[in-house]
Tab-separated table of C-alpha atoms in Angstrom:
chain	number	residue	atom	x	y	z
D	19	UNK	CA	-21.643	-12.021	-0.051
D	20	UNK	CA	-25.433	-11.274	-0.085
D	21	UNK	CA	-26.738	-8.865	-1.931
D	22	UNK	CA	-30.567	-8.532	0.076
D	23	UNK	CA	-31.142	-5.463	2.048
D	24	UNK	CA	-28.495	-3.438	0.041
D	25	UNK	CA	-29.676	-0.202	-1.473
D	26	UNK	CA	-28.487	0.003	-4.746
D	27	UNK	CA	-26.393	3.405	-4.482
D	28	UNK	CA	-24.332	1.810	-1.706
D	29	UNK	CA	-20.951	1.419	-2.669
D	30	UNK	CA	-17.714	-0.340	-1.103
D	31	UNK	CA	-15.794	1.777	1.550
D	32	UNK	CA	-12.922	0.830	-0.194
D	33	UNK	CA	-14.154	2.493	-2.943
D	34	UNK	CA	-15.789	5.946	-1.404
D	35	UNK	CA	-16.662	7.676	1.738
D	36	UNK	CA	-20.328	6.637	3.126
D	37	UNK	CA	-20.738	10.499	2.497
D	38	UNK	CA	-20.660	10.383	-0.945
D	39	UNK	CA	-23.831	9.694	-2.636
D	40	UNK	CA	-22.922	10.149	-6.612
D	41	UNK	CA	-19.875	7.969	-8.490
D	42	UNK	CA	-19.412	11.047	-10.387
D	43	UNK	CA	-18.008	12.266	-7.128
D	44	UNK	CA	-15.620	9.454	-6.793
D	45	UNK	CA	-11.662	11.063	-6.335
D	46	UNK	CA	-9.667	9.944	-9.682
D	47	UNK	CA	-7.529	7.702	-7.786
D	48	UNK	CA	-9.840	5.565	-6.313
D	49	UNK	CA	-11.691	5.007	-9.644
D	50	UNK	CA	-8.751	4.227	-11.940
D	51	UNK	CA	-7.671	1.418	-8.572
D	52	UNK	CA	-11.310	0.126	-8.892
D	53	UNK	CA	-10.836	-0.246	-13.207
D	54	UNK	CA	-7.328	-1.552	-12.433
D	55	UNK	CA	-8.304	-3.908	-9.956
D	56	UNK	CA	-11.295	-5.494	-11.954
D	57	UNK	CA	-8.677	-5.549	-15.092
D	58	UNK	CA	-6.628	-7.574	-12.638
D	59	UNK	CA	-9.214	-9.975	-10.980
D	60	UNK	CA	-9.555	-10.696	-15.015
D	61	UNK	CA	-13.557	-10.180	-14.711
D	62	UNK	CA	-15.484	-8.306	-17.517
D	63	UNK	CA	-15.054	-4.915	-18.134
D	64	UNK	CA	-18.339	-3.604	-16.572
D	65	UNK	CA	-17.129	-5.316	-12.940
D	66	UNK	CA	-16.026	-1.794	-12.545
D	67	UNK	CA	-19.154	0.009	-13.311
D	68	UNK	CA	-21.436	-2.291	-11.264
D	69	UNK	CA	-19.096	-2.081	-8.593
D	70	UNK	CA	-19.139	2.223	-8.693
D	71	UNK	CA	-23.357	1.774	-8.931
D	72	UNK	CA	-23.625	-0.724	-6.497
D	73	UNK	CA	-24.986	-3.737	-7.902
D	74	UNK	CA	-24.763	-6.760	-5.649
D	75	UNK	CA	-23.877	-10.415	-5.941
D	76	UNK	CA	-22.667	-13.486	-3.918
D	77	UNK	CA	-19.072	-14.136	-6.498
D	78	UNK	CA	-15.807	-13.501	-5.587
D	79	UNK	CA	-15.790	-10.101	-7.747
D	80	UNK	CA	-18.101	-8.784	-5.357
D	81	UNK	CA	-17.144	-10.864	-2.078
D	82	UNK	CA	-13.284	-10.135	-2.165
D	83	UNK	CA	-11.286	-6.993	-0.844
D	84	UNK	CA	-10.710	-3.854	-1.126
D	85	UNK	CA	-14.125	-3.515	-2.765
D	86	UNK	CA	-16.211	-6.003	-0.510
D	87	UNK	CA	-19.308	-4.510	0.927
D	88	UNK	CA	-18.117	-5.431	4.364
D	89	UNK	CA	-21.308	-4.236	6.835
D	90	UNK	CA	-23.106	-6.284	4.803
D	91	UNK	CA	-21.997	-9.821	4.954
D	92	UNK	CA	-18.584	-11.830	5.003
D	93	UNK	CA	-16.043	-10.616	3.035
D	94	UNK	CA	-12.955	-13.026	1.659
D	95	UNK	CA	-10.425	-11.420	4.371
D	96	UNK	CA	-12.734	-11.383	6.891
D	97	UNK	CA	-9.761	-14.039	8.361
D	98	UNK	CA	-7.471	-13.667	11.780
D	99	UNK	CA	-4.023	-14.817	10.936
D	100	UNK	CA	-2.484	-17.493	13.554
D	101	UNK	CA	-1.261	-16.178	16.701
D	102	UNK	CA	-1.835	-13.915	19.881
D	103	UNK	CA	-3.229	-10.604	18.805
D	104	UNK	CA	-0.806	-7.423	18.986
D	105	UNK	CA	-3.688	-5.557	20.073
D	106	UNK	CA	-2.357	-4.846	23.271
D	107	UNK	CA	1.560	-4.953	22.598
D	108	UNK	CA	3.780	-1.722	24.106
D	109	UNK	CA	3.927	0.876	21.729
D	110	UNK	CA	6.924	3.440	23.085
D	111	UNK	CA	7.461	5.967	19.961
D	112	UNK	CA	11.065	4.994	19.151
D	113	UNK	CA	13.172	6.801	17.233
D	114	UNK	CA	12.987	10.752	15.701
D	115	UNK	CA	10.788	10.438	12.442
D	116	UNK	CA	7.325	12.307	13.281
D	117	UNK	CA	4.740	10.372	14.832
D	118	UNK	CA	2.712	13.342	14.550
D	119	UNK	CA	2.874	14.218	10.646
D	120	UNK	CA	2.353	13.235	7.625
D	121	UNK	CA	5.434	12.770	5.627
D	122	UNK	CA	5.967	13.395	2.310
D	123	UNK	CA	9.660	14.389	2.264
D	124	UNK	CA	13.292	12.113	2.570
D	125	UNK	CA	15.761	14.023	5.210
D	126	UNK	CA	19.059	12.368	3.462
D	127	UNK	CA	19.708	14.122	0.328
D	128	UNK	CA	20.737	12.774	-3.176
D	129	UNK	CA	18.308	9.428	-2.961
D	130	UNK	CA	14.957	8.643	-3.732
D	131	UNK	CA	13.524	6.229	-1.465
D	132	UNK	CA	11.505	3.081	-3.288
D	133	UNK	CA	7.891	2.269	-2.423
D	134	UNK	CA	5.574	-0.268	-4.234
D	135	UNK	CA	2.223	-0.631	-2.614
D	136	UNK	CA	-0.122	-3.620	-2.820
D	137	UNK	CA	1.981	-6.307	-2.869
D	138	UNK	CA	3.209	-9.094	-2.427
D	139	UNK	CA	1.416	-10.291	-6.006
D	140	UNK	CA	3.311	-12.239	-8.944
D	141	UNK	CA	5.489	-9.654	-10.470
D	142	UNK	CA	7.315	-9.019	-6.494
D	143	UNK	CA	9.818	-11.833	-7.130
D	144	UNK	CA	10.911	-10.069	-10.881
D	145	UNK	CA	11.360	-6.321	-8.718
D	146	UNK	CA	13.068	-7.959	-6.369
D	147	UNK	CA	15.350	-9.008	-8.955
D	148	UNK	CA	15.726	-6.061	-10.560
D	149	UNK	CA	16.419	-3.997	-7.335
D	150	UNK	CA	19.609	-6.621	-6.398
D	151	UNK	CA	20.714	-5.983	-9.844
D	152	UNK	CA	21.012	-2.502	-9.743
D	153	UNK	CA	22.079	-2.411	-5.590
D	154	UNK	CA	19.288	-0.350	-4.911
D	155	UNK	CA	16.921	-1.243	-2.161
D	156	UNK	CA	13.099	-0.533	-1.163
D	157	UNK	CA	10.338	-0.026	0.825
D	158	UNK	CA	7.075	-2.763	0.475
D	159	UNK	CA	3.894	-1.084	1.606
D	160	UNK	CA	2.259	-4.509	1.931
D	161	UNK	CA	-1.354	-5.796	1.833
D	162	UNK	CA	-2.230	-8.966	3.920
D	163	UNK	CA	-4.861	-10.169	2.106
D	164	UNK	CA	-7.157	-8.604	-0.616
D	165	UNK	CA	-7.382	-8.841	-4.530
D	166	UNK	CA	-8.258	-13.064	-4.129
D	167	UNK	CA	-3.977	-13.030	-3.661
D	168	UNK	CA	-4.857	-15.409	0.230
D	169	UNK	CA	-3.683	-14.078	3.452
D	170	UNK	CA	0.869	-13.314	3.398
D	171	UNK	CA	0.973	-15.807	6.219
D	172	UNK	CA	0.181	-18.961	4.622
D	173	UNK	CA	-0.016	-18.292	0.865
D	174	UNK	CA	2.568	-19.757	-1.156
D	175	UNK	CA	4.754	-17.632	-2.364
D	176	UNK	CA	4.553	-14.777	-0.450
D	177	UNK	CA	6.389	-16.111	2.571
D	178	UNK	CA	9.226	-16.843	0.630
D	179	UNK	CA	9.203	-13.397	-1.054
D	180	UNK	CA	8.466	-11.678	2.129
D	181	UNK	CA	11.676	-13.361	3.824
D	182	UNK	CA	13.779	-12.209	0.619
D	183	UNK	CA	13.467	-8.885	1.468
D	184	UNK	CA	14.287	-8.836	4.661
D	185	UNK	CA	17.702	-10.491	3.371
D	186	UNK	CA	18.245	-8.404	1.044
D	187	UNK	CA	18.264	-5.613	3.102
D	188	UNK	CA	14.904	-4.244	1.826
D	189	UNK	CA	11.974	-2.571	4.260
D	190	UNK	CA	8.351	-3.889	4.969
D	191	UNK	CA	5.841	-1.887	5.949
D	192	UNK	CA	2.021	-1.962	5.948
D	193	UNK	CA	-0.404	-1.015	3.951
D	194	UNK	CA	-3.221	-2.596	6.118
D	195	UNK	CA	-5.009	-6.360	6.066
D	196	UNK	CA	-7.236	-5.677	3.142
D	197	UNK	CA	-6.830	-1.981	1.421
D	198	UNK	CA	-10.618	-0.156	3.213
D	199	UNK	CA	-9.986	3.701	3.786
D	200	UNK	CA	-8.873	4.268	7.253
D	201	UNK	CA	-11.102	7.496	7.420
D	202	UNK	CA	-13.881	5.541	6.575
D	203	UNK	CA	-14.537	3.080	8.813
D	204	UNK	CA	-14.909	2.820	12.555
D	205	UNK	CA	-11.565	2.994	14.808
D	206	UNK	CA	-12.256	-0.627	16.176
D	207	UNK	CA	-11.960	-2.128	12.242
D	208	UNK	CA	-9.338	0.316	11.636
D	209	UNK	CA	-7.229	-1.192	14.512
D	210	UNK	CA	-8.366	-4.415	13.242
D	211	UNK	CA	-6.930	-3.495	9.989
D	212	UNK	CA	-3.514	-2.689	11.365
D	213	UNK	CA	-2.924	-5.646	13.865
D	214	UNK	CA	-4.231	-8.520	11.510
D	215	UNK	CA	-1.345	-7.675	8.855
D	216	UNK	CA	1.203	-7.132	11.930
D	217	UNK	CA	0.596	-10.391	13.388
D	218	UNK	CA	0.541	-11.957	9.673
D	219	UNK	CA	4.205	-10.087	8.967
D	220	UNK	CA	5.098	-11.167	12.307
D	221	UNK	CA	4.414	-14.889	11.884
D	222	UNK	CA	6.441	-14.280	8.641
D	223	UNK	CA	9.186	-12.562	10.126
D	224	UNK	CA	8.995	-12.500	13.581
D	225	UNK	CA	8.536	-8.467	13.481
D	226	UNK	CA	6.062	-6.224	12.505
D	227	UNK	CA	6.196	-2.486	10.971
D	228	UNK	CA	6.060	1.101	12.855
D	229	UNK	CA	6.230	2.449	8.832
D	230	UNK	CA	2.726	2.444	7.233
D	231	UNK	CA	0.684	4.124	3.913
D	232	UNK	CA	-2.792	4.871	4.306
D	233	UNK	CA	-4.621	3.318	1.054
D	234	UNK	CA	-6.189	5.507	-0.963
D	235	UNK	CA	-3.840	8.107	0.643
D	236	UNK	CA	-6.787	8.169	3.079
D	237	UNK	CA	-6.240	9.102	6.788
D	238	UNK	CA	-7.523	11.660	8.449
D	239	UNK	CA	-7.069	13.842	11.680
D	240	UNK	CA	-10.879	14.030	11.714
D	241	UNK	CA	-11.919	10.540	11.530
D	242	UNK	CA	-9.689	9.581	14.095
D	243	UNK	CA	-6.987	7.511	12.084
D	244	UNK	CA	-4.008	9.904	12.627
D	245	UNK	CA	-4.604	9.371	16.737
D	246	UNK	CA	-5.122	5.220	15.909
D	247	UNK	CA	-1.943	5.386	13.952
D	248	UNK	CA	0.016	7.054	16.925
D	249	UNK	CA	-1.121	5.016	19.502
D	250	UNK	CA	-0.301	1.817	17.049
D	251	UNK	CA	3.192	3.188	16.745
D	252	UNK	CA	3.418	4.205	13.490
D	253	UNK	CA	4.554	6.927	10.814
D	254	UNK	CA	2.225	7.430	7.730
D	255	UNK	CA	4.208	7.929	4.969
D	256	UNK	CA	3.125	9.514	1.801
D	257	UNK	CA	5.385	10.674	-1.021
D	258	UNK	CA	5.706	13.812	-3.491
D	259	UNK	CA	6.556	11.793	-6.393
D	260	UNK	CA	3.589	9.735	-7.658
D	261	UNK	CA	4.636	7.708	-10.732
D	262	UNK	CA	0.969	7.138	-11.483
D	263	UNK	CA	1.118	3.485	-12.903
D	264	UNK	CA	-1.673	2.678	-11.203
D	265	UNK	CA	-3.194	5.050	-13.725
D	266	UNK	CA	-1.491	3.563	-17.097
D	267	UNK	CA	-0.790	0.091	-16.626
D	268	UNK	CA	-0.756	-0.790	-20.437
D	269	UNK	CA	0.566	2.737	-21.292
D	270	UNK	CA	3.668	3.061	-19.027
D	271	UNK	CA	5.115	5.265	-21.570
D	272	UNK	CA	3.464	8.088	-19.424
D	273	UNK	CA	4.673	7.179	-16.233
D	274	UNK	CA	7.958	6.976	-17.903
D	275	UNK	CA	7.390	10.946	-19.232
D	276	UNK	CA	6.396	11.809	-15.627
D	277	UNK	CA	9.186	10.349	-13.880
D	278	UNK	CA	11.590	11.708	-16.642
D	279	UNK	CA	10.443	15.578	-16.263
D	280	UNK	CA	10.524	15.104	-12.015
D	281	UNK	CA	13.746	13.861	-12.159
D	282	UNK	CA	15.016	16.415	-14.745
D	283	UNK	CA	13.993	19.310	-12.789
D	284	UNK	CA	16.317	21.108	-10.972
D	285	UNK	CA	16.346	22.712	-7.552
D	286	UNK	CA	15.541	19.460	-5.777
D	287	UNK	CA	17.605	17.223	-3.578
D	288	UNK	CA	15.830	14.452	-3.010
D	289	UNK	CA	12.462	12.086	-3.831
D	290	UNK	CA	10.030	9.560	-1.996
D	291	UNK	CA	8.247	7.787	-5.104
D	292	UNK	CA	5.440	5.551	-5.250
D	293	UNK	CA	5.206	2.392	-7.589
D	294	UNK	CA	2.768	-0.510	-7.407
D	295	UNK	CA	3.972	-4.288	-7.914
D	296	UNK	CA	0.773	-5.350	-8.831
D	297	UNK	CA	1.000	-3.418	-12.061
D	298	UNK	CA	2.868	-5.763	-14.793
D	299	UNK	CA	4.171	-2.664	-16.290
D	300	UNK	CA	5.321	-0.745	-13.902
D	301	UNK	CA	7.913	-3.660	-12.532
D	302	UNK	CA	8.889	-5.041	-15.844
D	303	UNK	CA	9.031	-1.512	-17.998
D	304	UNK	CA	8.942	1.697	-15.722
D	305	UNK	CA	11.140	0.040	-12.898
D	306	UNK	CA	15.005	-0.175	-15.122
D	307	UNK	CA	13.955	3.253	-16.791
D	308	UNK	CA	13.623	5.003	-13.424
D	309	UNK	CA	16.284	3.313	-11.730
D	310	UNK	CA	18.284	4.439	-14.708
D	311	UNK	CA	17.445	8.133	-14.526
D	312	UNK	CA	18.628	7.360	-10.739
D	313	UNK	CA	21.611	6.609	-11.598
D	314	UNK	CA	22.337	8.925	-14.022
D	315	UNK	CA	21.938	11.782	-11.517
D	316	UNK	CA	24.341	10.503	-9.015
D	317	UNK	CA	21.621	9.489	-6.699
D	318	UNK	CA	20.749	5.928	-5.349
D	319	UNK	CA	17.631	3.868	-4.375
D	320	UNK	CA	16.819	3.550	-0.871
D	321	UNK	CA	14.344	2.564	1.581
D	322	UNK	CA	11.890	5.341	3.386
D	323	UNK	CA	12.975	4.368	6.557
D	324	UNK	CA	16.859	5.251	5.259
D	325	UNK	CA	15.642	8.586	3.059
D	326	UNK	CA	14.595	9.528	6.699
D	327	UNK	CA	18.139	9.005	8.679
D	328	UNK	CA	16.348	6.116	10.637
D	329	UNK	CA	17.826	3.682	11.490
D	330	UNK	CA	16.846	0.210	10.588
D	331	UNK	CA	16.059	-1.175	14.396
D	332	UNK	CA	13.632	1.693	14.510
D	333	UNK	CA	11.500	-0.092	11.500
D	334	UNK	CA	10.043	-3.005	13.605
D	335	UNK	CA	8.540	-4.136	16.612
D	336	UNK	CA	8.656	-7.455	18.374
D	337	UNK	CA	5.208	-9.557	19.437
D	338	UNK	CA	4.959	-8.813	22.680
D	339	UNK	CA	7.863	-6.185	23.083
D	340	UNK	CA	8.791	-2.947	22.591
């Protein structure tokens, strides 16, 4: 993507707010994702840096989502998957999980309901594994296309993987096309955002999501996204335990002390975690531990859409239906 006309302090909207005119005022989160993306994309070590300050360039670590300058020339998922737009499909709010609120919280006691966001990437097909082994099942907050990965739809292997879980019982949900920060950008590429990865899941699977996770845990009443989501159909879900692999993905060892001291506290009933399959770690190491400490209180691994008491022909919608 072209660098010319860009100021210098202008960052991605992936990456930070428009408002925000210092890195040093980034949010923690989205600055470890930056550093754990560019660790990912396997460029050097000061990707992350130039990317925070701005710098510009025409390569793929500067042309590919999340972090693509996007008002500024054509980013990598700047694609339309195959297929009549959903744009316009009925949206009737099915079901009894809020519409309206945020949720952080499972109704069902004695579970804690799965999530990995990001995905599908190259570890998926090893969680998916490990979930069947242990007869617990999960939620997959699911990109379309960002991090260089190629659009679900049409890149080998995610269709495959994608179709898995549905078979084995698991949930997919959305996580938008290409990870910007809904309260960030207007409500016409917000929309955009949503209805690219539905028709993309769609061609997949022949349904789409009402479940969705803001990235960046980023949607707000006052930008408009919470009224987009609604009138999209969906529930944002969040969750109140964050593993935070995203911020040790080469020392797990302290997601594995968080998740042991959450799950050995007492007084609660119930969990809605948050993992990331794009961090090697966190499906190959944290994954068995947790799902041990799982089982060792009695509880089981479930999807969000179960934690909730939904039931599992609330979790989709149909091209063209309801």
């Amino acid at each position: 993507m072209a660098g010319v006309g860009i100021p210098q302090t202008t960052v991605a909207l992936a990456v930070r707010p428009a408002s925000v005119t210092a890195p040093r005022q980034l949010e923690g989160q989205q600055v470890a994702l930056a550093v754990l993306r560019s660790a990912i994309r396997g460029v050097v070590p000061g990707y992350a840096a130039r990317l925070l300050y701005g710098y510009c360039g025409t390569t793929k670590e500067y042309c590919s989502d999340p972090d693509c300058q996007w008002p500024f020339g054509t980013c990598d998922s700047n694609q339309t998957p195959a297929g009549p737009t959903t744009l316009n499909d009925p949206r009737p709010l099915i079901g009894q999980v809020s519409y309206d609120n945020d949720i952080y919280d499972c109704s069902k006691t004695g579970v804690v309901a799965l999530t990995y966001d990001d995905g599908p990437y190259q570890y998926t097909a090893q969680l998916l594994d490990i979930l069947k082994s242990y007869g617990f099942k999960a939620t997959f907050f699911m990109t379309g296309n960002n991090l260089n990965k190629g659009a679900i739809d049409v890149t080998a292997p995610y269709p495959a993987i994608i179709r898995r879980m549905i078979a084995e019982g698991h949930q997919v949900a959305s996580h938008t096309w290409s990870h910007y920060s809904l309260s960030n950008i207007p409500s016409a590429v917000r929309k955009d955002q949503m209805v690219k990865n539905e028709r993309a899941i769609a061609n997949i699977i022949g349904k789409y999501p009402t479940y969705m996770r803001p990235p960046y845990s980023q949607c707000s009443r006052e930008s408009g996204c919470w009224a987009d989501m609604k009138a999209l159909g969906y529930h944002r879900v969040y969750f109140d335990l964050d593993t935070q692999d995203y911020l040790n993905p080469t020392t797990i060892q302290r997601s594995k002390d968080i998740v042991t001291q959450i799950l050995g506290t007492g007084g609660a009933t119930d969990y809605l975690a948050i993992q990331h399959d794009l961090v090697e770690q966190s499906v190959t190491n944290l994954t068995s531990y947790f799902f041990d400490l799982i089982k060792a209180k009695g509880w089981k691994g479930v999807t969000a859409g179960e934690c909730l008491n939904d039931p599992p022909a609330n979790w989709y919608r149909t091209p063209g239906g309801r």
